[in-house]
Amino acid sequence: MSAPPEPIHRAGWRLDPLVDGELRLDGGAMWGVVPAAIWRALTPPHEDNTIDLVCRSWLARRGAWTVVIEPGVGTRWDAKLAARYGIRPGPGVVAGLAALGLAPEQVTHVVGTHAHWDHIGAQVVERDGALAPTFPRARHFLPASEARVTRAGGGARRASYRREDVDVIDAAGLLEPCSGRAEILPGLVLHELGGHSEGVSVVTIGAGADGAIFWSDVVPTAHHVQPSYVMAFDVDQQKSYDVRSHWLARAADEGWTCLYFHDPLTAASALAREGRGYRALAT
Ligand SMILES: [Zn+2]
């Protein structure tokens, strides 16, 4: 990563990217049915077929509101998990906040799009041998469907969830389950979609040319902007395709700035139609 990117201003909100950590995941799994000849050119793999990814939170600030969108992978992983997923600590979301002059206690809201551990693990820390919320004064929004799946356990993607990532927040009285379209703060809206996971969501900030969309795992990198580029990880492939078709069209037609969670090089882009698909353009 080069110098910290400039903040993005949309609809009265200031948006700063904060890299929490790095991952290396299997390229084939990240690209689903996309032929290797195509994806290997877009995201060159390592010898073990993994590709470089990051976990990038977005800090959204407006007036008295300080919002962490998608806390990140955090620090609670053992050597086995770290080796399997190539997890490396990044600057860290808390260090990223400190660089902007903010303490975790100043965060007023945390928004999680779904409960996969690489997305919300950072909202819980180990302190003096016990687990505690990283942001002790923040209301933590999360789709209720994701909290339910996390607690139910089992299922094909059970390895992607850890109960404590949700339970510690709930026990502290900070969990705010939501569903459907939830306007968390003026102009900052969580839209529950599903496809990648039971209740995976996107977050929009503002609207029209003054709008932005945080894609989470609906569009994990700027290379995944074709509707058919559905990850093998997604639990409902058809739903994921339908959701991606609808929202990519909306983002391009409304001129939204796209904010990416997993892309190691592109934090944000514009989106243009190109032929029957799309193209991410420098902002
Ligand atoms: Zn995910």
PDB file of C-alpha atoms and ligand atoms in Angstrom:
ATOM      1  CA  MET A   1       0.000   0.000   0.000  1.00  0.00           C
ATOM      2  CA  SER A   2       1.227   3.460  -0.808  1.00  0.00           C
ATOM      3  CA  ALA A   3       0.485   6.726   1.016  1.00  0.00           C
ATOM      4  CA  PRO A   4      -2.856   6.881   2.819  1.00  0.00           C
ATOM      5  CA  PRO A   5      -5.586   7.778   0.348  1.00  0.00           C
ATOM      6  CA  GLU A   6      -7.367  11.078   0.606  1.00  0.00           C
ATOM      7  CA  PRO A   7     -10.698  10.962   2.419  1.00  0.00           C
ATOM      8  CA  ILE A   8     -13.832  10.842   0.271  1.00  0.00           C
ATOM      9  CA  HIS A   9     -16.652  13.294   0.974  1.00  0.00           C
ATOM     10  CA  ARG A  10     -20.211  12.210   0.177  1.00  0.00           C
ATOM     11  CA  ALA A  11     -23.560  13.593   1.382  1.00  0.00           C
ATOM     12  CA  GLY A  12     -22.024  15.412   4.332  1.00  0.00           C
ATOM     13  CA  TRP A  13     -20.059  12.337   5.406  1.00  0.00           C
ATOM     14  CA  ARG A  14     -16.272  12.079   5.436  1.00  0.00           C
ATOM     15  CA  LEU A  15     -15.101   8.565   4.548  1.00  0.00           C
ATOM     16  CA  ASP A  16     -11.607   7.300   5.433  1.00  0.00           C
ATOM     17  CA  PRO A  17     -10.318   3.812   4.585  1.00  0.00           C
ATOM     18  CA  LEU A  18      -8.601   1.935   7.427  1.00  0.00           C
ATOM     19  CA  VAL A  19      -6.789  -1.294   6.606  1.00  0.00           C
ATOM     20  CA  ASP A  20      -7.283  -3.716   9.477  1.00  0.00           C
ATOM     21  CA  GLY A  21      -5.360  -6.734   8.209  1.00  0.00           C
ATOM     22  CA  GLU A  22      -4.349  -8.853   5.256  1.00  0.00           C
ATOM     23  CA  LEU A  23      -5.513 -12.240   4.023  1.00  0.00           C
ATOM     24  CA  ARG A  24      -4.567 -14.706   1.317  1.00  0.00           C
ATOM     25  CA  LEU A  25      -7.468 -16.796   0.078  1.00  0.00           C
ATOM     26  CA  ASP A  26      -7.677 -19.450  -2.610  1.00  0.00           C
ATOM     27  CA  GLY A  27      -8.030 -17.754  -5.982  1.00  0.00           C
ATOM     28  CA  GLY A  28     -10.416 -20.369  -7.310  1.00  0.00           C
ATOM     29  CA  ALA A  29     -12.757 -19.909  -4.343  1.00  0.00           C
ATOM     30  CA  MET A  30     -12.661 -16.124  -4.718  1.00  0.00           C
ATOM     31  CA  TRP A  31     -13.499 -16.402  -8.407  1.00  0.00           C
ATOM     32  CA  GLY A  32     -16.063 -19.228  -8.557  1.00  0.00           C
ATOM     33  CA  VAL A  33     -16.822 -20.312 -12.123  1.00  0.00           C
ATOM     34  CA  VAL A  34     -14.649 -17.620 -13.699  1.00  0.00           C
ATOM     35  CA  PRO A  35     -11.996 -19.443 -15.797  1.00  0.00           C
ATOM     36  CA  ALA A  36      -8.513 -19.404 -14.299  1.00  0.00           C
ATOM     37  CA  ALA A  37      -7.143 -17.920 -17.532  1.00  0.00           C
ATOM     38  CA  ILE A  38      -9.200 -14.811 -16.797  1.00  0.00           C
ATOM     39  CA  TRP A  39      -8.806 -14.443 -13.039  1.00  0.00           C
ATOM     40  CA  ARG A  40      -5.101 -15.289 -12.945  1.00  0.00           C
ATOM     41  CA  ALA A  41      -4.475 -12.272 -15.183  1.00  0.00           C
ATOM     42  CA  LEU A  42      -6.606  -9.988 -13.004  1.00  0.00           C
ATOM     43  CA  THR A  43      -5.321 -11.159  -9.611  1.00  0.00           C
ATOM     44  CA  PRO A  44      -2.007 -12.999 -10.108  1.00  0.00           C
ATOM     45  CA  PRO A  45      -1.847 -15.873  -7.594  1.00  0.00           C
ATOM     46  CA  HIS A  46       1.015 -17.058  -5.425  1.00  0.00           C
ATOM     47  CA  GLU A  47       2.493 -20.542  -5.954  1.00  0.00           C
ATOM     48  CA  ASP A  48      -0.116 -22.039  -3.627  1.00  0.00           C
ATOM     49  CA  ASN A  49      -2.896 -20.508  -5.772  1.00  0.00           C
ATOM     50  CA  THR A  50      -3.868 -17.946  -3.159  1.00  0.00           C
ATOM     51  CA  ILE A  51      -4.399 -14.272  -3.973  1.00  0.00           C
ATOM     52  CA  ASP A  52      -3.613 -11.210  -1.882  1.00  0.00           C
ATOM     53  CA  LEU A  53      -6.533  -9.529  -0.133  1.00  0.00           C
ATOM     54  CA  VAL A  54      -6.963  -6.981   2.611  1.00  0.00           C
ATOM     55  CA  CYS A  55      -9.686  -6.289   5.163  1.00  0.00           C
ATOM     56  CA  ARG A  56     -10.447  -2.604   4.784  1.00  0.00           C
ATOM     57  CA  SER A  57     -12.793  -0.854   7.203  1.00  0.00           C
ATOM     58  CA  TRP A  58     -14.310   2.494   6.372  1.00  0.00           C
ATOM     59  CA  LEU A  59     -14.611   5.251   8.920  1.00  0.00           C
ATOM     60  CA  ALA A  60     -17.611   7.521   8.286  1.00  0.00           C
ATOM     61  CA  ARG A  61     -17.827  10.812  10.174  1.00  0.00           C
ATOM     62  CA  ARG A  62     -20.441  13.518  10.188  1.00  0.00           C
ATOM     63  CA  GLY A  63     -21.032  15.951  13.050  1.00  0.00           C
ATOM     64  CA  ALA A  64     -21.073  14.020  16.325  1.00  0.00           C
ATOM     65  CA  TRP A  65     -21.260  10.639  14.578  1.00  0.00           C
ATOM     66  CA  THR A  66     -18.220   8.425  14.248  1.00  0.00           C
ATOM     67  CA  VAL A  67     -19.078   5.210  12.463  1.00  0.00           C
ATOM     68  CA  VAL A  68     -16.888   2.193  11.761  1.00  0.00           C
ATOM     69  CA  ILE A  69     -18.267   0.335   8.764  1.00  0.00           C
ATOM     70  CA  GLU A  70     -17.026  -3.282   8.904  1.00  0.00           C
ATOM     71  CA  PRO A  71     -14.483  -3.504  11.754  1.00  0.00           C
ATOM     72  CA  GLY A  72     -12.266  -6.116  10.054  1.00  0.00           C
ATOM     73  CA  VAL A  73     -10.422  -9.325  10.834  1.00  0.00           C
ATOM     74  CA  GLY A  74      -9.078  -8.268  14.240  1.00  0.00           C
ATOM     75  CA  THR A  75      -6.403 -10.044  16.229  1.00  0.00           C
ATOM     76  CA  ARG A  76      -8.118 -13.100  17.725  1.00  0.00           C
ATOM     77  CA  TRP A  77      -6.824 -15.894  15.522  1.00  0.00           C
ATOM     78  CA  ASP A  78      -4.498 -18.748  16.351  1.00  0.00           C
ATOM     79  CA  ALA A  79      -1.527 -19.977  14.331  1.00  0.00           C
ATOM     80  CA  LYS A  80      -3.604 -22.625  12.539  1.00  0.00           C
ATOM     81  CA  LEU A  81      -6.212 -20.132  11.349  1.00  0.00           C
ATOM     82  CA  ALA A  82      -3.526 -17.599  10.430  1.00  0.00           C
ATOM     83  CA  ALA A  83      -1.661 -20.180   8.338  1.00  0.00           C
ATOM     84  CA  ARG A  84      -4.789 -21.473   6.593  1.00  0.00           C
ATOM     85  CA  TYR A  85      -5.984 -18.050   5.531  1.00  0.00           C
ATOM     86  CA  GLY A  86      -2.662 -16.236   5.300  1.00  0.00           C
ATOM     87  CA  ILE A  87      -3.777 -13.721   7.921  1.00  0.00           C
ATOM     88  CA  ARG A  88      -1.290 -10.995   8.668  1.00  0.00           C
ATOM     89  CA  PRO A  89      -1.957  -8.115  11.001  1.00  0.00           C
ATOM     90  CA  GLY A  90      -2.311  -4.890   9.090  1.00  0.00           C
ATOM     91  CA  PRO A  91      -2.046  -1.436  10.563  1.00  0.00           C
ATOM     92  CA  GLY A  92      -5.229  -2.357  12.470  1.00  0.00           C
ATOM     93  CA  VAL A  93      -8.491  -0.496  12.749  1.00  0.00           C
ATOM     94  CA  VAL A  94      -7.652   0.884  16.205  1.00  0.00           C
ATOM     95  CA  ALA A  95      -4.250   2.152  15.026  1.00  0.00           C
ATOM     96  CA  GLY A  96      -5.972   3.623  11.985  1.00  0.00           C
ATOM     97  CA  LEU A  97      -8.349   5.518  14.250  1.00  0.00           C
ATOM     98  CA  ALA A  98      -5.434   6.701  16.408  1.00  0.00           C
ATOM     99  CA  ALA A  99      -3.683   8.067  13.317  1.00  0.00           C
ATOM    100  CA  LEU A 100      -6.781  10.210  12.803  1.00  0.00           C
ATOM    101  CA  GLY A 101      -6.736  11.306  16.449  1.00  0.00           C
ATOM    102  CA  LEU A 102      -9.571   9.044  17.584  1.00  0.00           C
ATOM    103  CA  ALA A 103      -9.874   6.572  20.463  1.00  0.00           C
ATOM    104  CA  PRO A 104     -12.089   3.447  20.268  1.00  0.00           C
ATOM    105  CA  GLU A 105     -14.334   4.995  22.957  1.00  0.00           C
ATOM    106  CA  GLN A 106     -15.219   7.796  20.535  1.00  0.00           C
ATOM    107  CA  VAL A 107     -16.805   5.454  18.013  1.00  0.00           C
ATOM    108  CA  THR A 108     -20.571   5.938  18.229  1.00  0.00           C
ATOM    109  CA  HIS A 109     -21.739   3.282  15.747  1.00  0.00           C
ATOM    110  CA  VAL A 110     -20.366   0.072  14.270  1.00  0.00           C
ATOM    111  CA  VAL A 111     -21.993  -1.363  11.164  1.00  0.00           C
ATOM    112  CA  GLY A 112     -21.404  -5.012  10.242  1.00  0.00           C
ATOM    113  CA  THR A 113     -22.712  -6.186   6.866  1.00  0.00           C
ATOM    114  CA  HIS A 114     -22.582  -9.855   7.847  1.00  0.00           C
ATOM    115  CA  ALA A 115     -21.012 -11.903  10.608  1.00  0.00           C
ATOM    116  CA  HIS A 116     -18.082 -13.599   8.846  1.00  0.00           C
ATOM    117  CA  TRP A 117     -15.079 -13.396  11.161  1.00  0.00           C
ATOM    118  CA  ASP A 118     -12.857 -11.582   8.659  1.00  0.00           C
ATOM    119  CA  HIS A 119     -15.449  -8.765   8.622  1.00  0.00           C
ATOM    120  CA  ILE A 120     -16.501  -8.325  12.268  1.00  0.00           C
ATOM    121  CA  GLY A 121     -13.784 -10.115  14.263  1.00  0.00           C
ATOM    122  CA  ALA A 122     -12.171  -6.773  15.110  1.00  0.00           C
ATOM    123  CA  GLN A 123     -15.198  -5.626  17.106  1.00  0.00           C
ATOM    124  CA  VAL A 124     -14.167  -7.932  19.958  1.00  0.00           C
ATOM    125  CA  VAL A 125     -10.777  -7.850  21.712  1.00  0.00           C
ATOM    126  CA  GLU A 126      -9.113  -9.986  24.345  1.00  0.00           C
ATOM    127  CA  ARG A 127      -8.337  -7.929  27.428  1.00  0.00           C
ATOM    128  CA  ASP A 128      -6.882  -9.434  30.619  1.00  0.00           C
ATOM    129  CA  GLY A 129      -7.887 -12.910  29.490  1.00  0.00           C
ATOM    130  CA  ALA A 130     -11.505 -11.955  28.796  1.00  0.00           C
ATOM    131  CA  LEU A 131     -13.322 -10.898  25.639  1.00  0.00           C
ATOM    132  CA  ALA A 132     -14.667  -7.350  25.458  1.00  0.00           C
ATOM    133  CA  PRO A 133     -16.091  -4.964  22.851  1.00  0.00           C
ATOM    134  CA  THR A 134     -13.341  -3.015  21.044  1.00  0.00           C
ATOM    135  CA  PHE A 135     -15.659   0.002  20.794  1.00  0.00           C
ATOM    136  CA  PRO A 136     -17.317   0.023  24.239  1.00  0.00           C
ATOM    137  CA  ARG A 137     -19.713   2.909  23.616  1.00  0.00           C
ATOM    138  CA  ALA A 138     -20.835   2.097  20.091  1.00  0.00           C
ATOM    139  CA  ARG A 139     -24.188   0.726  19.004  1.00  0.00           C
ATOM    140  CA  HIS A 140     -23.379  -2.272  16.820  1.00  0.00           C
ATOM    141  CA  PHE A 141     -25.720  -2.804  13.880  1.00  0.00           C
ATOM    142  CA  LEU A 142     -25.848  -6.248  12.274  1.00  0.00           C
ATOM    143  CA  PRO A 143     -28.541  -8.021  10.231  1.00  0.00           C
ATOM    144  CA  ALA A 144     -30.623 -10.145  12.620  1.00  0.00           C
ATOM    145  CA  SER A 145     -30.416 -12.993  10.098  1.00  0.00           C
ATOM    146  CA  GLU A 146     -26.629 -13.017  10.472  1.00  0.00           C
ATOM    147  CA  ALA A 147     -26.814 -13.080  14.267  1.00  0.00           C
ATOM    148  CA  ARG A 148     -29.212 -16.025  13.958  1.00  0.00           C
ATOM    149  CA  VAL A 149     -26.946 -17.973  11.585  1.00  0.00           C
ATOM    150  CA  THR A 150     -23.941 -17.306  13.815  1.00  0.00           C
ATOM    151  CA  ARG A 151     -25.729 -18.727  16.839  1.00  0.00           C
ATOM    152  CA  ALA A 152     -27.309 -21.668  15.041  1.00  0.00           C
ATOM    153  CA  GLY A 153     -23.892 -23.028  14.024  1.00  0.00           C
ATOM    154  CA  GLY A 154     -23.535 -25.856  11.535  1.00  0.00           C
ATOM    155  CA  GLY A 155     -24.130 -25.441   7.838  1.00  0.00           C
ATOM    156  CA  ALA A 156     -21.753 -25.408   4.916  1.00  0.00           C
ATOM    157  CA  ARG A 157     -20.133 -22.132   5.974  1.00  0.00           C
ATOM    158  CA  ARG A 158     -19.915 -22.776   9.718  1.00  0.00           C
ATOM    159  CA  ALA A 159     -16.145 -22.108   9.646  1.00  0.00           C
ATOM    160  CA  SER A 160     -16.857 -18.513   8.636  1.00  0.00           C
ATOM    161  CA  TYR A 161     -18.645 -17.677  11.916  1.00  0.00           C
ATOM    162  CA  ARG A 162     -17.599 -17.383  15.557  1.00  0.00           C
ATOM    163  CA  ARG A 163     -20.315 -17.041  18.177  1.00  0.00           C
ATOM    164  CA  GLU A 164     -18.268 -14.762  20.388  1.00  0.00           C
ATOM    165  CA  ASP A 165     -18.025 -12.087  17.677  1.00  0.00           C
ATOM    166  CA  VAL A 166     -21.763 -11.523  18.227  1.00  0.00           C
ATOM    167  CA  ASP A 167     -22.339 -12.762  21.791  1.00  0.00           C
ATOM    168  CA  VAL A 168     -19.772 -10.442  23.431  1.00  0.00           C
ATOM    169  CA  ILE A 169     -21.423  -7.416  21.821  1.00  0.00           C
ATOM    170  CA  ASP A 170     -24.895  -8.620  22.777  1.00  0.00           C
ATOM    171  CA  ALA A 171     -23.872  -9.353  26.386  1.00  0.00           C
ATOM    172  CA  ALA A 172     -22.610  -5.765  26.670  1.00  0.00           C
ATOM    173  CA  GLY A 173     -26.020  -4.489  25.544  1.00  0.00           C
ATOM    174  CA  LEU A 174     -24.583  -3.007  22.369  1.00  0.00           C
ATOM    175  CA  LEU A 175     -26.131  -5.222  19.676  1.00  0.00           C
ATOM    176  CA  GLU A 176     -28.738  -3.634  17.369  1.00  0.00           C
ATOM    177  CA  PRO A 177     -30.152  -6.339  15.093  1.00  0.00           C
ATOM    178  CA  CYS A 178     -31.729  -4.910  11.948  1.00  0.00           C
ATOM    179  CA  SER A 179     -33.357  -6.205   8.789  1.00  0.00           C
ATOM    180  CA  GLY A 180     -34.412  -5.152   5.313  1.00  0.00           C
ATOM    181  CA  ARG A 181     -33.610  -1.495   4.679  1.00  0.00           C
ATOM    182  CA  ALA A 182     -32.313   0.165   7.831  1.00  0.00           C
ATOM    183  CA  GLU A 183     -31.433   3.871   7.885  1.00  0.00           C
ATOM    184  CA  ILE A 184     -28.911   3.846  10.693  1.00  0.00           C
ATOM    185  CA  LEU A 185     -28.150   7.564  10.506  1.00  0.00           C
ATOM    186  CA  PRO A 186     -29.281  10.249   8.048  1.00  0.00           C
ATOM    187  CA  GLY A 187     -28.048   9.180   4.613  1.00  0.00           C
ATOM    188  CA  LEU A 188     -26.305   6.051   5.920  1.00  0.00           C
ATOM    189  CA  VAL A 189     -28.396   3.005   5.062  1.00  0.00           C
ATOM    190  CA  LEU A 190     -27.832  -0.731   5.469  1.00  0.00           C
ATOM    191  CA  HIS A 191     -29.593  -2.849   2.833  1.00  0.00           C
ATOM    192  CA  GLU A 192     -29.945  -6.540   3.667  1.00  0.00           C
ATOM    193  CA  LEU A 193     -29.553  -8.557   0.449  1.00  0.00           C
ATOM    194  CA  GLY A 194     -28.375 -12.151   0.993  1.00  0.00           C
ATOM    195  CA  GLY A 195     -26.635 -14.370  -1.560  1.00  0.00           C
ATOM    196  CA  HIS A 196     -23.037 -14.395  -0.353  1.00  0.00           C
ATOM    197  CA  SER A 197     -24.400 -15.254   3.086  1.00  0.00           C
ATOM    198  CA  GLU A 198     -27.865 -15.416   4.656  1.00  0.00           C
ATOM    199  CA  GLY A 199     -28.138 -11.679   5.261  1.00  0.00           C
ATOM    200  CA  VAL A 200     -25.098 -10.045   3.681  1.00  0.00           C
ATOM    201  CA  SER A 201     -25.742  -6.347   3.201  1.00  0.00           C
ATOM    202  CA  VAL A 202     -24.370  -3.334   1.410  1.00  0.00           C
ATOM    203  CA  VAL A 203     -24.184   0.128   2.936  1.00  0.00           C
ATOM    204  CA  THR A 204     -25.073   3.237   0.967  1.00  0.00           C
ATOM    205  CA  ILE A 205     -23.981   6.710   1.940  1.00  0.00           C
ATOM    206  CA  GLY A 206     -25.940   9.507   0.247  1.00  0.00           C
ATOM    207  CA  ALA A 207     -27.536   9.157  -3.177  1.00  0.00           C
ATOM    208  CA  GLY A 208     -26.989   9.915  -6.833  1.00  0.00           C
ATOM    209  CA  ALA A 209     -23.707  11.479  -7.866  1.00  0.00           C
ATOM    210  CA  ASP A 210     -23.123  12.402  -4.208  1.00  0.00           C
ATOM    211  CA  GLY A 211     -23.528   8.780  -3.167  1.00  0.00           C
ATOM    212  CA  ALA A 212     -21.253   5.882  -2.298  1.00  0.00           C
ATOM    213  CA  ILE A 213     -21.767   2.166  -1.771  1.00  0.00           C
ATOM    214  CA  PHE A 214     -19.748  -0.100   0.494  1.00  0.00           C
ATOM    215  CA  TRP A 215     -19.904  -3.462  -1.240  1.00  0.00           C
ATOM    216  CA  SER A 216     -18.630  -5.806   1.455  1.00  0.00           C
ATOM    217  CA  ASP A 217     -18.534  -9.350  -0.005  1.00  0.00           C
ATOM    218  CA  VAL A 218     -21.252  -8.631  -2.566  1.00  0.00           C
ATOM    219  CA  VAL A 219     -18.444  -7.238  -4.772  1.00  0.00           C
ATOM    220  CA  PRO A 220     -15.238  -8.082  -2.891  1.00  0.00           C
ATOM    221  CA  THR A 221     -12.725  -6.388  -5.223  1.00  0.00           C
ATOM    222  CA  ALA A 222     -12.790  -3.907  -8.096  1.00  0.00           C
ATOM    223  CA  HIS A 223     -12.146  -6.893 -10.411  1.00  0.00           C
ATOM    224  CA  HIS A 224     -15.427  -8.554  -9.362  1.00  0.00           C
ATOM    225  CA  VAL A 225     -17.716  -5.999 -11.005  1.00  0.00           C
ATOM    226  CA  GLN A 226     -19.298  -8.379 -13.568  1.00  0.00           C
ATOM    227  CA  PRO A 227     -22.597  -9.846 -12.248  1.00  0.00           C
ATOM    228  CA  SER A 228     -21.558 -13.416 -13.145  1.00  0.00           C
ATOM    229  CA  TYR A 229     -18.300 -13.224 -11.156  1.00  0.00           C
ATOM    230  CA  VAL A 230     -19.907 -14.874  -8.122  1.00  0.00           C
ATOM    231  CA  MET A 231     -17.541 -16.247  -5.485  1.00  0.00           C
ATOM    232  CA  ALA A 232     -17.581 -20.011  -4.801  1.00  0.00           C
ATOM    233  CA  PHE A 233     -18.016 -19.086  -1.112  1.00  0.00           C
ATOM    234  CA  ASP A 234     -21.511 -17.683  -1.723  1.00  0.00           C
ATOM    235  CA  VAL A 235     -24.268 -19.792  -0.152  1.00  0.00           C
ATOM    236  CA  ASP A 236     -26.926 -18.917  -2.756  1.00  0.00           C
ATOM    237  CA  GLN A 237     -25.341 -18.475  -6.180  1.00  0.00           C
ATOM    238  CA  GLN A 238     -28.523 -17.472  -8.037  1.00  0.00           C
ATOM    239  CA  LYS A 239     -29.509 -14.953  -5.393  1.00  0.00           C
ATOM    240  CA  SER A 240     -26.004 -13.552  -5.409  1.00  0.00           C
ATOM    241  CA  TYR A 241     -26.165 -13.145  -9.199  1.00  0.00           C
ATOM    242  CA  ASP A 242     -29.567 -11.445  -8.987  1.00  0.00           C
ATOM    243  CA  VAL A 243     -28.476  -9.104  -6.190  1.00  0.00           C
ATOM    244  CA  ARG A 244     -25.214  -8.238  -7.936  1.00  0.00           C
ATOM    245  CA  SER A 245     -26.989  -7.614 -11.259  1.00  0.00           C
ATOM    246  CA  HIS A 246     -29.428  -5.209  -9.630  1.00  0.00           C
ATOM    247  CA  TRP A 247     -26.982  -3.302  -7.441  1.00  0.00           C
ATOM    248  CA  LEU A 248     -24.138  -3.038  -9.949  1.00  0.00           C
ATOM    249  CA  ALA A 249     -26.602  -1.491 -12.431  1.00  0.00           C
ATOM    250  CA  ARG A 250     -27.800   0.913  -9.758  1.00  0.00           C
ATOM    251  CA  ALA A 251     -24.280   1.906  -8.755  1.00  0.00           C
ATOM    252  CA  ALA A 252     -23.246   2.573 -12.366  1.00  0.00           C
ATOM    253  CA  ASP A 253     -26.426   4.400 -13.351  1.00  0.00           C
ATOM    254  CA  GLU A 254     -26.564   6.560 -10.228  1.00  0.00           C
ATOM    255  CA  GLY A 255     -22.860   7.372 -10.344  1.00  0.00           C
ATOM    256  CA  TRP A 256     -22.042   6.032  -6.895  1.00  0.00           C
ATOM    257  CA  THR A 257     -18.486   5.762  -5.667  1.00  0.00           C
ATOM    258  CA  CYS A 258     -17.707   2.109  -4.927  1.00  0.00           C
ATOM    259  CA  LEU A 259     -15.909   1.259  -1.675  1.00  0.00           C
ATOM    260  CA  TYR A 260     -14.172  -2.125  -1.498  1.00  0.00           C
ATOM    261  CA  PHE A 261     -13.356  -4.258   1.533  1.00  0.00           C
ATOM    262  CA  HIS A 262     -11.017  -6.948   0.149  1.00  0.00           C
ATOM    263  CA  ASP A 263      -9.218  -5.226  -2.744  1.00  0.00           C
ATOM    264  CA  PRO A 264      -5.540  -4.774  -1.807  1.00  0.00           C
ATOM    265  CA  LEU A 265      -4.883  -2.025  -4.364  1.00  0.00           C
ATOM    266  CA  THR A 266      -8.158  -0.264  -5.068  1.00  0.00           C
ATOM    267  CA  ALA A 267      -9.937   1.193  -2.052  1.00  0.00           C
ATOM    268  CA  ALA A 268     -12.529   3.072  -4.090  1.00  0.00           C
ATOM    269  CA  SER A 269     -13.578   3.447  -7.712  1.00  0.00           C
ATOM    270  CA  ALA A 270     -16.247   4.800  -9.958  1.00  0.00           C
ATOM    271  CA  LEU A 271     -18.230   2.275 -12.019  1.00  0.00           C
ATOM    272  CA  ALA A 272     -19.108   2.561 -15.700  1.00  0.00           C
ATOM    273  CA  ARG A 273     -21.088   0.355 -18.022  1.00  0.00           C
ATOM    274  CA  GLU A 274     -18.927  -1.361 -20.648  1.00  0.00           C
ATOM    275  CA  GLY A 275     -20.585  -3.619 -23.196  1.00  0.00           C
ATOM    276  CA  ARG A 276     -22.883  -5.926 -21.245  1.00  0.00           C
ATOM    277  CA  GLY A 277     -20.784  -5.570 -18.134  1.00  0.00           C
ATOM    278  CA  TYR A 278     -19.022  -2.941 -16.087  1.00  0.00           C
ATOM    279  CA  ARG A 279     -15.639  -1.436 -15.537  1.00  0.00           C
ATOM    280  CA  ALA A 280     -14.182   0.046 -12.356  1.00  0.00           C
ATOM    281  CA  LEU A 281     -12.640   3.440 -13.070  1.00  0.00           C
ATOM    282  CA  ALA A 282     -10.276   5.535 -10.995  1.00  0.00           C
ATOM    283  CA  THR A 283     -12.207   8.063  -8.922  1.00  0.00           C
TER     284      THR A 283
HETATM  285 ZN    ZN B   1     -18.112 -12.894   3.789  1.00  0.00          ZN
END
